[in-house]
Amino acid sequence: MDFASLMSSEISKKTEPTAAASVPKSTKSYLKRADLEAQRHQAYLDDQAALQRAREAKLTQKRKRDDEEAARSCERDEKRRRLAEESRLRREADEDKQERARRKRLGLPDLPPKDAIKEGSPLAEGEDDISEPDLISKLRSIKEPATLFGETHKQRLRRYKRLTAALSVQATTSPSGPISTSLDPVPESDLLVPSTLPPPKTPERTFIFRQLASYFNMLLKEWSHALSTRSESVKQSFQGKAALGAMQQSLTNLRPLFQKMESQTLEESILEPVLEIVRAAQERRYVDANDGYLRVSIGKAAWPIGVTMVGIHERSAREKLHESDKGQAHIMSDEVTRKFLQSIKRCLSFAQTRWPPEDQGQLMG
């Protein structure tokens, strides 16, 4: 074979069309256009089937991840519910323990066990039964419904005894005011609190707590009496209902203060300004009492009013904004303290209308 024929064969191999190489070898010397289109269509279908399988695989993985996340979420919710139930049981046990200690301190009968107060349980030994007519008449005498829906005689009897026990406790623990307290009342002649605070854990400190409890109970009693003597049209008006709601809310918010005074756990930083406020109110210096309330509620800390820094230089006295502890506002420390301090302010507002000062300059705005 000469050189020219060898080069021609090599060039013909290099210049073969690529489409012909992809077409499977056939015994035929030619291919129809329909066969090429069928092969192209089959390749397209294979590609689409592969894409569909990939999508289904992704959906399966996503569904599996969602199921696992839902299972983890259910497990978290169950754990949260279990912890909340355990916390509720601990809280109820602590409240029951505190109530039993309070009843023991006041000399009241102990609480019955919880299993014994279920509605369907039989009467305990020594528990007196009351006939049906007498029981209905006694319930009506204390202005309670004679019969509740689906109530049996035993349930009605226990309801009557529970109501009478609550009334007896209220009569025993609050003989001189609307708030129940174990502190002995103080006569009105001894209500004037001292201007200085005695040391803790002393009889003088206990007597101050008795004076404060008696003073606030006396204020609330006078407030309630003043509201009850209004005309019926004033009681039914919007302002009349708002005044009654303010008095009832103040009565509720002052109970934590009474509990702290009973246990003598009231903080020195709050007891001292409260003593100052009550002393000024008893002397009808209501502006001074309001100043004491503002000091304990807002405090003396500087407030960042306006622009505090312009450019790279600090404004003068800016360091006063960050002074801590000294002059810190107690009313913002917790919700309970804020509420009973606001109730003390409402008592001051009523006191200046009930016992107006001789000096008109001592009237609060």
mmCIF file of C-alpha atoms in Angstrom:
data_model
loop_
_atom_site.group_PDB
_atom_site.id
_atom_site.type_symbol
_atom_site.label_atom_id
_atom_site.label_comp_id
_atom_site.label_asym_id
_atom_site.label_seq_id
_atom_site.Cartn_x
_atom_site.Cartn_y
_atom_site.Cartn_z
ATOM 1 C CA MET A 1 0.000 0.000 0.000
ATOM 2 C CA ASP A 2 1.427 3.337 -0.987
ATOM 3 C CA PHE A 3 1.558 6.467 1.156
ATOM 4 C CA ALA A 4 -1.363 8.239 -0.578
ATOM 5 C CA SER A 5 -3.841 5.399 0.066
ATOM 6 C CA LEU A 6 -2.700 5.136 3.692
ATOM 7 C CA MET A 7 -3.307 8.869 4.293
ATOM 8 C CA SER A 8 -6.720 8.714 2.631
ATOM 9 C CA SER A 9 -7.867 5.892 4.920
ATOM 10 C CA GLU A 10 -6.677 7.746 8.036
ATOM 11 C CA ILE A 11 -8.399 10.980 7.007
ATOM 12 C CA SER A 12 -11.641 9.131 6.303
ATOM 13 C CA LYS A 13 -11.556 7.642 9.842
ATOM 14 C CA LYS A 14 -11.109 11.103 11.420
ATOM 15 C CA THR A 15 -13.916 12.700 9.414
ATOM 16 C CA GLU A 16 -16.680 10.149 10.235
ATOM 17 C CA PRO A 17 -19.886 11.882 11.456
ATOM 18 C CA THR A 18 -20.482 11.605 15.248
ATOM 19 C CA ALA A 19 -24.182 10.923 14.804
ATOM 20 C CA ALA A 20 -23.374 7.794 12.908
ATOM 21 C CA ALA A 21 -21.121 6.652 15.729
ATOM 22 C CA SER A 22 -23.963 6.976 18.295
ATOM 23 C CA VAL A 23 -26.335 5.014 16.120
ATOM 24 C CA PRO A 24 -26.094 1.313 16.861
ATOM 25 C CA LYS A 25 -24.667 -0.749 14.071
ATOM 26 C CA SER A 26 -27.222 -2.236 11.848
ATOM 27 C CA THR A 27 -27.120 -4.673 9.062
ATOM 28 C CA LYS A 28 -28.916 -2.085 6.954
ATOM 29 C CA SER A 29 -26.867 0.255 4.897
ATOM 30 C CA TYR A 30 -29.185 3.209 5.738
ATOM 31 C CA LEU A 31 -31.457 4.534 8.663
ATOM 32 C CA LYS A 32 -34.904 5.955 8.338
ATOM 33 C CA ARG A 33 -35.732 9.319 9.880
ATOM 34 C CA ALA A 34 -38.551 7.637 11.832
ATOM 35 C CA ASP A 35 -36.066 5.302 13.508
ATOM 36 C CA LEU A 36 -33.880 8.253 14.537
ATOM 37 C CA GLU A 37 -36.918 10.087 15.974
ATOM 38 C CA ALA A 38 -37.981 6.943 17.845
ATOM 39 C CA GLN A 39 -34.527 6.600 19.369
ATOM 40 C CA ARG A 40 -34.510 10.293 20.334
ATOM 41 C CA HIS A 41 -37.978 9.976 21.885
ATOM 42 C CA GLN A 42 -36.944 6.894 23.860
ATOM 43 C CA ALA A 43 -33.880 8.742 25.197
ATOM 44 C CA TYR A 44 -36.148 11.641 26.274
ATOM 45 C CA LEU A 45 -38.498 9.239 28.057
ATOM 46 C CA ASP A 46 -35.591 7.617 29.859
ATOM 47 C CA ASP A 47 -34.330 11.029 31.016
ATOM 48 C CA GLN A 48 -37.790 12.003 32.278
ATOM 49 C CA ALA A 49 -38.131 8.703 34.141
ATOM 50 C CA ALA A 50 -34.763 9.297 35.807
ATOM 51 C CA LEU A 51 -35.842 12.814 36.848
ATOM 52 C CA GLN A 52 -39.128 11.457 38.232
ATOM 53 C CA ARG A 53 -37.274 8.830 40.270
ATOM 54 C CA ALA A 54 -34.964 11.544 41.638
ATOM 55 C CA ARG A 55 -37.973 13.710 42.612
ATOM 56 C CA GLU A 56 -39.682 10.790 44.315
ATOM 57 C CA ALA A 57 -36.484 10.002 46.211
ATOM 58 C CA LYS A 58 -36.283 13.638 47.404
ATOM 59 C CA LEU A 59 -39.947 13.603 48.434
ATOM 60 C CA THR A 60 -39.414 10.373 50.348
ATOM 61 C CA GLN A 61 -36.442 11.848 52.189
ATOM 62 C CA LYS A 62 -38.374 15.050 52.954
ATOM 63 C CA ARG A 63 -41.368 13.047 54.227
ATOM 64 C CA LYS A 64 -39.036 11.014 56.416
ATOM 65 C CA ARG A 65 -37.454 14.184 57.830
ATOM 66 C CA ASP A 66 -40.905 15.672 58.492
ATOM 67 C CA ASP A 67 -42.003 12.521 60.314
ATOM 68 C CA GLU A 68 -38.863 12.555 62.432
ATOM 69 C CA GLU A 69 -39.357 16.246 63.245
ATOM 70 C CA ALA A 70 -43.010 15.617 64.168
ATOM 71 C CA ALA A 71 -41.944 12.758 66.447
ATOM 72 C CA ARG A 72 -39.333 14.987 68.117
ATOM 73 C CA SER A 73 -41.906 17.760 68.491
ATOM 74 C CA CYS A 74 -44.388 15.382 70.113
ATOM 75 C CA GLU A 75 -41.663 14.166 72.440
ATOM 76 C CA ARG A 76 -40.790 17.761 73.392
ATOM 77 C CA ASP A 77 -44.461 18.613 74.007
ATOM 78 C CA GLU A 78 -44.894 15.528 76.158
ATOM 79 C CA LYS A 79 -41.792 16.388 78.161
ATOM 80 C CA ARG A 80 -42.988 19.977 78.569
ATOM 81 C CA ARG A 81 -46.422 18.800 79.702
ATOM 82 C CA ARG A 82 -44.872 16.371 82.175
ATOM 83 C CA LEU A 83 -42.612 19.069 83.600
ATOM 84 C CA ALA A 84 -45.552 21.480 83.881
ATOM 85 C CA GLU A 85 -47.598 18.840 85.693
ATOM 86 C CA GLU A 86 -44.728 18.139 88.086
ATOM 87 C CA SER A 87 -44.303 21.871 88.698
ATOM 88 C CA ARG A 88 -48.039 22.250 89.367
ATOM 89 C CA LEU A 89 -47.991 19.383 91.848
ATOM 90 C CA ARG A 90 -44.989 20.871 93.649
ATOM 91 C CA ARG A 91 -46.657 24.287 93.743
ATOM 92 C CA GLU A 92 -49.877 22.836 95.120
ATOM 93 C CA ALA A 93 -47.910 20.918 97.753
ATOM 94 C CA ASP A 94 -46.086 24.106 98.789
ATOM 95 C CA GLU A 95 -49.342 26.073 98.937
ATOM 96 C CA ASP A 96 -50.966 23.326 100.983
ATOM 97 C CA LYS A 97 -47.990 23.303 103.346
ATOM 98 C CA GLN A 98 -48.122 27.080 103.761
ATOM 99 C CA GLU A 99 -51.894 27.002 104.335
ATOM 100 C CA ARG A 100 -51.531 24.310 106.983
ATOM 101 C CA ALA A 101 -48.761 26.309 108.690
ATOM 102 C CA ARG A 102 -50.915 29.442 108.606
ATOM 103 C CA ARG A 103 -53.899 27.606 110.074
ATOM 104 C CA LYS A 104 -51.692 26.134 112.777
ATOM 105 C CA ARG A 105 -50.316 29.601 113.584
ATOM 106 C CA LEU A 106 -53.816 31.097 113.771
ATOM 107 C CA GLY A 107 -55.182 28.200 115.799
ATOM 108 C CA LEU A 108 -57.634 27.117 113.099
ATOM 109 C CA PRO A 109 -58.604 23.507 112.373
ATOM 110 C CA ASP A 110 -56.337 21.654 110.011
ATOM 111 C CA LEU A 111 -57.295 21.100 106.395
ATOM 112 C CA PRO A 112 -58.890 17.740 105.628
ATOM 113 C CA PRO A 113 -56.928 15.405 103.362
ATOM 114 C CA LYS A 114 -57.617 15.821 99.668
ATOM 115 C CA ASP A 115 -58.935 12.281 99.289
ATOM 116 C CA ALA A 116 -61.583 13.022 101.885
ATOM 117 C CA ILE A 117 -63.090 16.003 100.081
ATOM 118 C CA LYS A 118 -64.071 14.239 96.867
ATOM 119 C CA GLU A 119 -67.684 14.770 96.080
ATOM 120 C CA GLY A 120 -68.649 11.132 95.823
ATOM 121 C CA SER A 121 -66.948 9.919 99.015
ATOM 122 C CA PRO A 122 -69.076 8.975 102.032
ATOM 123 C CA LEU A 123 -69.280 11.078 105.163
ATOM 124 C CA ALA A 124 -66.395 10.635 107.577
ATOM 125 C CA GLU A 125 -66.869 9.385 111.112
ATOM 126 C CA GLY A 126 -68.050 12.125 113.434
ATOM 127 C CA GLU A 127 -69.262 14.296 110.550
ATOM 128 C CA ASP A 128 -72.747 15.470 111.432
ATOM 129 C CA ASP A 129 -75.486 15.095 108.889
ATOM 130 C CA ILE A 130 -78.221 17.700 108.399
ATOM 131 C CA SER A 131 -81.689 16.973 107.180
ATOM 132 C CA GLU A 132 -82.604 18.156 103.712
ATOM 133 C CA PRO A 133 -85.099 20.919 104.704
ATOM 134 C CA ASP A 134 -82.773 22.329 107.392
ATOM 135 C CA LEU A 135 -79.833 22.256 105.007
ATOM 136 C CA ILE A 136 -81.751 24.145 102.305
ATOM 137 C CA SER A 137 -82.934 26.772 104.791
ATOM 138 C CA LYS A 138 -79.382 27.262 106.131
ATOM 139 C CA LEU A 139 -77.982 27.671 102.634
ATOM 140 C CA ARG A 140 -80.638 30.260 101.871
ATOM 141 C CA SER A 141 -79.879 32.071 105.132
ATOM 142 C CA ILE A 142 -76.301 32.701 104.000
ATOM 143 C CA LYS A 143 -77.575 33.777 100.556
ATOM 144 C CA GLU A 144 -76.303 30.729 98.679
ATOM 145 C CA PRO A 145 -78.149 28.562 96.112
ATOM 146 C CA ALA A 146 -80.191 25.844 97.769
ATOM 147 C CA THR A 147 -79.427 23.274 95.070
ATOM 148 C CA LEU A 148 -76.936 23.148 92.239
ATOM 149 C CA PHE A 149 -77.484 21.175 89.056
ATOM 150 C CA GLY A 150 -76.902 17.461 89.635
ATOM 151 C CA GLU A 151 -75.958 18.006 93.280
ATOM 152 C CA THR A 152 -76.571 15.234 95.783
ATOM 153 C CA HIS A 153 -77.329 15.631 99.480
ATOM 154 C CA LYS A 154 -73.738 14.794 100.492
ATOM 155 C CA GLN A 155 -72.326 17.275 98.017
ATOM 156 C CA ARG A 156 -74.750 19.941 99.236
ATOM 157 C CA LEU A 157 -73.776 19.243 102.855
ATOM 158 C CA ARG A 158 -70.067 19.539 102.086
ATOM 159 C CA ARG A 159 -70.678 22.768 100.173
ATOM 160 C CA TYR A 160 -72.507 24.234 103.170
ATOM 161 C CA LYS A 161 -69.732 23.228 105.571
ATOM 162 C CA ARG A 162 -67.089 24.622 103.237
ATOM 163 C CA LEU A 163 -68.917 27.952 103.006
ATOM 164 C CA THR A 164 -69.482 28.204 106.750
ATOM 165 C CA ALA A 165 -65.840 27.331 107.412
ATOM 166 C CA ALA A 166 -64.726 30.111 105.060
ATOM 167 C CA LEU A 167 -67.062 32.575 106.789
ATOM 168 C CA SER A 168 -65.787 31.574 110.228
ATOM 169 C CA VAL A 169 -62.162 31.921 109.112
ATOM 170 C CA GLN A 170 -62.903 35.362 107.705
ATOM 171 C CA ALA A 171 -64.612 36.411 110.915
ATOM 172 C CA THR A 172 -61.725 35.043 112.987
ATOM 173 C CA THR A 173 -58.820 36.362 111.001
ATOM 174 C CA SER A 174 -60.140 39.804 110.020
ATOM 175 C CA PRO A 175 -62.193 41.180 112.923
ATOM 176 C CA SER A 176 -61.126 44.771 112.264
ATOM 177 C CA GLY A 177 -60.822 45.066 108.502
ATOM 178 C CA PRO A 178 -61.553 43.603 105.084
ATOM 179 C CA ILE A 179 -58.123 41.935 104.712
ATOM 180 C CA SER A 180 -57.485 38.722 106.636
ATOM 181 C CA THR A 181 -54.449 38.992 108.891
ATOM 182 C CA SER A 182 -53.022 37.290 111.935
ATOM 183 C CA LEU A 183 -51.666 40.597 113.267
ATOM 184 C CA ASP A 184 -53.576 41.853 116.274
ATOM 185 C CA PRO A 185 -55.451 45.117 115.646
ATOM 186 C CA VAL A 186 -54.252 48.314 117.268
ATOM 187 C CA PRO A 187 -56.607 50.900 118.794
ATOM 188 C CA GLU A 188 -57.025 54.133 116.871
ATOM 189 C CA SER A 189 -55.262 56.054 119.628
ATOM 190 C CA ASP A 190 -52.076 54.040 118.959
ATOM 191 C CA LEU A 191 -52.175 54.098 115.148
ATOM 192 C CA LEU A 192 -49.582 56.890 114.755
ATOM 193 C CA VAL A 193 -46.437 55.188 113.473
ATOM 194 C CA PRO A 194 -42.980 56.380 114.603
ATOM 195 C CA SER A 195 -40.742 58.401 112.321
ATOM 196 C CA THR A 196 -37.755 56.076 112.781
ATOM 197 C CA LEU A 197 -37.552 52.379 112.037
ATOM 198 C CA PRO A 198 -36.664 50.130 114.991
ATOM 199 C CA PRO A 199 -34.213 47.226 114.530
ATOM 200 C CA PRO A 200 -35.584 43.950 113.121
ATOM 201 C CA LYS A 201 -36.753 40.987 115.209
ATOM 202 C CA THR A 202 -37.838 43.222 118.062
ATOM 203 C CA PRO A 203 -41.247 43.810 119.683
ATOM 204 C CA GLU A 204 -41.178 47.393 118.402
ATOM 205 C CA ARG A 205 -40.823 46.169 114.808
ATOM 206 C CA THR A 206 -43.754 43.760 115.312
ATOM 207 C CA PHE A 207 -45.840 46.589 116.753
ATOM 208 C CA ILE A 208 -45.093 48.703 113.654
ATOM 209 C CA PHE A 209 -46.397 45.892 111.440
ATOM 210 C CA ARG A 210 -49.560 45.784 113.562
ATOM 211 C CA GLN A 211 -49.936 49.558 113.215
ATOM 212 C CA LEU A 212 -49.537 49.442 109.434
ATOM 213 C CA ALA A 213 -51.992 46.548 109.059
ATOM 214 C CA SER A 214 -54.573 48.290 111.261
ATOM 215 C CA TYR A 215 -54.141 51.592 109.413
ATOM 216 C CA PHE A 216 -54.614 50.090 105.949
ATOM 217 C CA ASN A 217 -57.570 48.014 107.143
ATOM 218 C CA MET A 218 -59.131 51.150 108.623
ATOM 219 C CA LEU A 219 -58.571 53.002 105.338
ATOM 220 C CA LEU A 220 -60.118 50.211 103.276
ATOM 221 C CA LYS A 221 -63.089 49.964 105.634
ATOM 222 C CA GLU A 222 -63.737 53.718 105.371
ATOM 223 C CA TRP A 223 -63.313 53.541 101.598
ATOM 224 C CA SER A 224 -65.810 50.696 101.324
ATOM 225 C CA HIS A 225 -68.269 52.519 103.580
ATOM 226 C CA ALA A 226 -67.969 55.695 101.502
ATOM 227 C CA LEU A 227 -68.698 53.765 98.322
ATOM 228 C CA SER A 228 -71.664 51.948 99.846
ATOM 229 C CA THR A 229 -73.330 55.207 100.961
ATOM 230 C CA ARG A 230 -73.514 56.628 97.433
ATOM 231 C CA SER A 231 -76.793 56.984 95.612
ATOM 232 C CA GLU A 232 -77.970 54.206 93.353
ATOM 233 C CA SER A 233 -77.574 56.345 90.220
ATOM 234 C CA VAL A 234 -73.935 57.064 91.074
ATOM 235 C CA LYS A 235 -73.278 53.380 91.766
ATOM 236 C CA GLN A 236 -74.633 52.371 88.368
ATOM 237 C CA SER A 237 -72.714 55.047 86.463
ATOM 238 C CA PHE A 238 -69.441 54.369 84.702
ATOM 239 C CA GLN A 239 -67.452 56.441 87.191
ATOM 240 C CA GLY A 240 -69.152 54.700 90.116
ATOM 241 C CA LYS A 241 -68.314 51.238 88.793
ATOM 242 C CA ALA A 242 -64.729 52.315 88.094
ATOM 243 C CA ALA A 243 -64.336 53.607 91.667
ATOM 244 C CA LEU A 244 -65.660 50.331 93.079
ATOM 245 C CA GLY A 245 -63.315 48.344 90.832
ATOM 246 C CA ALA A 246 -60.345 50.452 91.982
ATOM 247 C CA MET A 247 -61.193 49.796 95.626
ATOM 248 C CA GLN A 248 -61.585 46.047 95.094
ATOM 249 C CA GLN A 249 -58.355 45.866 93.097
ATOM 250 C CA SER A 250 -56.495 47.763 95.828
ATOM 251 C CA LEU A 251 -57.866 45.352 98.436
ATOM 252 C CA THR A 252 -56.606 42.384 96.404
ATOM 253 C CA ASN A 253 -53.193 43.911 95.681
ATOM 254 C CA LEU A 254 -52.533 44.797 99.337
ATOM 255 C CA ARG A 255 -52.820 41.178 100.510
ATOM 256 C CA PRO A 256 -49.179 40.306 99.605
ATOM 257 C CA LEU A 257 -48.066 43.293 101.686
ATOM 258 C CA PHE A 258 -50.031 41.939 104.667
ATOM 259 C CA GLN A 259 -48.501 38.488 104.184
ATOM 260 C CA LYS A 260 -44.998 39.970 104.214
ATOM 261 C CA MET A 261 -45.813 41.933 107.354
ATOM 262 C CA GLU A 262 -47.176 38.804 109.038
ATOM 263 C CA SER A 263 -43.998 36.869 108.299
ATOM 264 C CA GLN A 264 -41.829 39.987 108.885
ATOM 265 C CA THR A 265 -40.086 39.495 105.532
ATOM 266 C CA LEU A 266 -40.786 42.973 104.143
ATOM 267 C CA GLU A 267 -37.565 44.479 102.760
ATOM 268 C CA GLU A 268 -35.978 47.364 104.641
ATOM 269 C CA SER A 269 -35.767 49.376 101.428
ATOM 270 C CA ILE A 270 -39.562 49.204 101.095
ATOM 271 C CA LEU A 271 -40.611 49.247 104.764
ATOM 272 C CA GLU A 272 -38.820 52.520 105.504
ATOM 273 C CA PRO A 273 -40.475 54.583 102.711
ATOM 274 C CA VAL A 274 -43.860 52.952 103.411
ATOM 275 C CA LEU A 275 -43.476 54.006 107.053
ATOM 276 C CA GLU A 276 -42.627 57.528 105.908
ATOM 277 C CA ILE A 277 -45.674 57.622 103.603
ATOM 278 C CA VAL A 278 -48.050 56.410 106.339
ATOM 279 C CA ARG A 279 -46.587 58.846 108.889
ATOM 280 C CA ALA A 280 -47.080 61.790 106.515
ATOM 281 C CA ALA A 281 -50.621 60.642 105.648
ATOM 282 C CA GLN A 282 -51.549 60.328 109.328
ATOM 283 C CA GLU A 283 -50.334 63.892 109.874
ATOM 284 C CA ARG A 284 -52.317 64.975 106.769
ATOM 285 C CA ARG A 285 -49.178 65.967 104.884
ATOM 286 C CA TYR A 286 -50.322 64.371 101.661
ATOM 287 C CA VAL A 287 -47.845 66.187 99.400
ATOM 288 C CA ASP A 288 -44.986 64.854 101.514
ATOM 289 C CA ALA A 289 -46.560 61.386 101.401
ATOM 290 C CA ASN A 290 -46.801 61.630 97.617
ATOM 291 C CA ASP A 291 -43.134 62.666 97.458
ATOM 292 C CA GLY A 292 -42.246 59.565 99.468
ATOM 293 C CA TYR A 293 -44.277 57.429 97.061
ATOM 294 C CA LEU A 294 -42.465 58.942 94.079
ATOM 295 C CA ARG A 295 -39.098 58.301 95.695
ATOM 296 C CA VAL A 296 -39.851 54.634 96.313
ATOM 297 C CA SER A 297 -41.583 54.077 92.966
ATOM 298 C CA ILE A 298 -39.546 56.112 90.480
ATOM 299 C CA GLY A 299 -36.414 56.593 92.566
ATOM 300 C CA LYS A 300 -33.694 59.192 92.193
ATOM 301 C CA ALA A 301 -31.886 57.668 89.227
ATOM 302 C CA ALA A 302 -31.311 60.024 86.299
ATOM 303 C CA TRP A 303 -33.535 59.396 83.294
ATOM 304 C CA PRO A 304 -32.029 59.534 79.769
ATOM 305 C CA ILE A 305 -34.232 62.297 78.318
ATOM 306 C CA GLY A 306 -33.208 63.598 74.911
ATOM 307 C CA VAL A 307 -29.917 63.072 73.106
ATOM 308 C CA THR A 308 -27.212 61.632 75.358
ATOM 309 C CA MET A 309 -24.282 61.630 72.911
ATOM 310 C CA VAL A 310 -23.520 63.722 69.851
ATOM 311 C CA GLY A 311 -20.435 62.925 67.819
ATOM 312 C CA ILE A 312 -17.440 61.589 69.714
ATOM 313 C CA HIS A 313 -17.894 63.691 72.857
ATOM 314 C CA GLU A 314 -20.129 62.732 75.752
ATOM 315 C CA ARG A 315 -22.567 65.226 77.171
ATOM 316 C CA SER A 316 -22.041 66.527 80.650
ATOM 317 C CA ALA A 317 -23.307 64.470 83.611
ATOM 318 C CA ARG A 318 -23.890 61.477 81.352
ATOM 319 C CA GLU A 319 -22.236 59.201 83.901
ATOM 320 C CA LYS A 320 -25.199 59.782 86.229
ATOM 321 C CA LEU A 321 -27.375 57.713 83.905
ATOM 322 C CA HIS A 322 -25.499 54.538 84.849
ATOM 323 C CA GLU A 323 -25.425 54.924 88.598
ATOM 324 C CA SER A 324 -26.922 51.716 89.939
ATOM 325 C CA ASP A 325 -28.314 50.505 93.239
ATOM 326 C CA LYS A 326 -28.470 53.981 94.789
ATOM 327 C CA GLY A 327 -31.814 55.433 93.894
ATOM 328 C CA GLN A 328 -32.996 52.304 92.048
ATOM 329 C CA ALA A 329 -36.744 52.145 91.524
ATOM 330 C CA HIS A 330 -38.377 49.422 93.603
ATOM 331 C CA ILE A 331 -41.728 49.612 91.832
ATOM 332 C CA MET A 332 -40.158 48.115 88.704
ATOM 333 C CA SER A 333 -38.451 45.243 90.512
ATOM 334 C CA ASP A 334 -41.387 42.837 90.473
ATOM 335 C CA GLU A 335 -45.089 42.841 89.712
ATOM 336 C CA VAL A 336 -46.311 42.198 93.266
ATOM 337 C CA THR A 337 -44.373 45.142 94.719
ATOM 338 C CA ARG A 338 -45.546 47.434 91.933
ATOM 339 C CA LYS A 339 -49.177 46.542 92.544
ATOM 340 C CA PHE A 340 -49.267 47.069 96.313
ATOM 341 C CA LEU A 341 -47.315 50.341 96.002
ATOM 342 C CA GLN A 342 -49.885 51.587 93.507
ATOM 343 C CA SER A 343 -52.627 50.507 95.911
ATOM 344 C CA ILE A 344 -50.964 52.549 98.678
ATOM 345 C CA LYS A 345 -51.091 55.566 96.327
ATOM 346 C CA ARG A 346 -54.822 54.977 95.785
ATOM 347 C CA CYS A 347 -55.328 54.820 99.540
ATOM 348 C CA LEU A 348 -53.572 58.185 99.815
ATOM 349 C CA SER A 349 -55.914 59.670 97.219
ATOM 350 C CA PHE A 350 -58.925 58.498 99.216
ATOM 351 C CA ALA A 351 -57.436 59.587 102.561
ATOM 352 C CA GLN A 352 -57.068 63.215 101.467
ATOM 353 C CA THR A 353 -60.757 63.309 100.515
ATOM 354 C CA ARG A 354 -61.840 61.558 103.744
ATOM 355 C CA TRP A 355 -59.538 63.545 106.042
ATOM 356 C CA PRO A 356 -58.691 66.770 104.176
ATOM 357 C CA PRO A 357 -55.668 68.747 105.442
ATOM 358 C CA GLU A 358 -55.947 72.102 107.169
ATOM 359 C CA ASP A 359 -53.217 73.447 104.905
ATOM 360 C CA GLN A 360 -54.567 73.472 101.338
ATOM 361 C CA GLY A 361 -51.009 73.366 100.044
ATOM 362 C CA GLN A 362 -50.777 69.746 101.256
ATOM 363 C CA LEU A 363 -53.427 68.559 98.796
ATOM 364 C CA MET A 364 -52.104 66.319 96.062
ATOM 365 C CA GLY A 365 -52.813 67.337 92.503
#
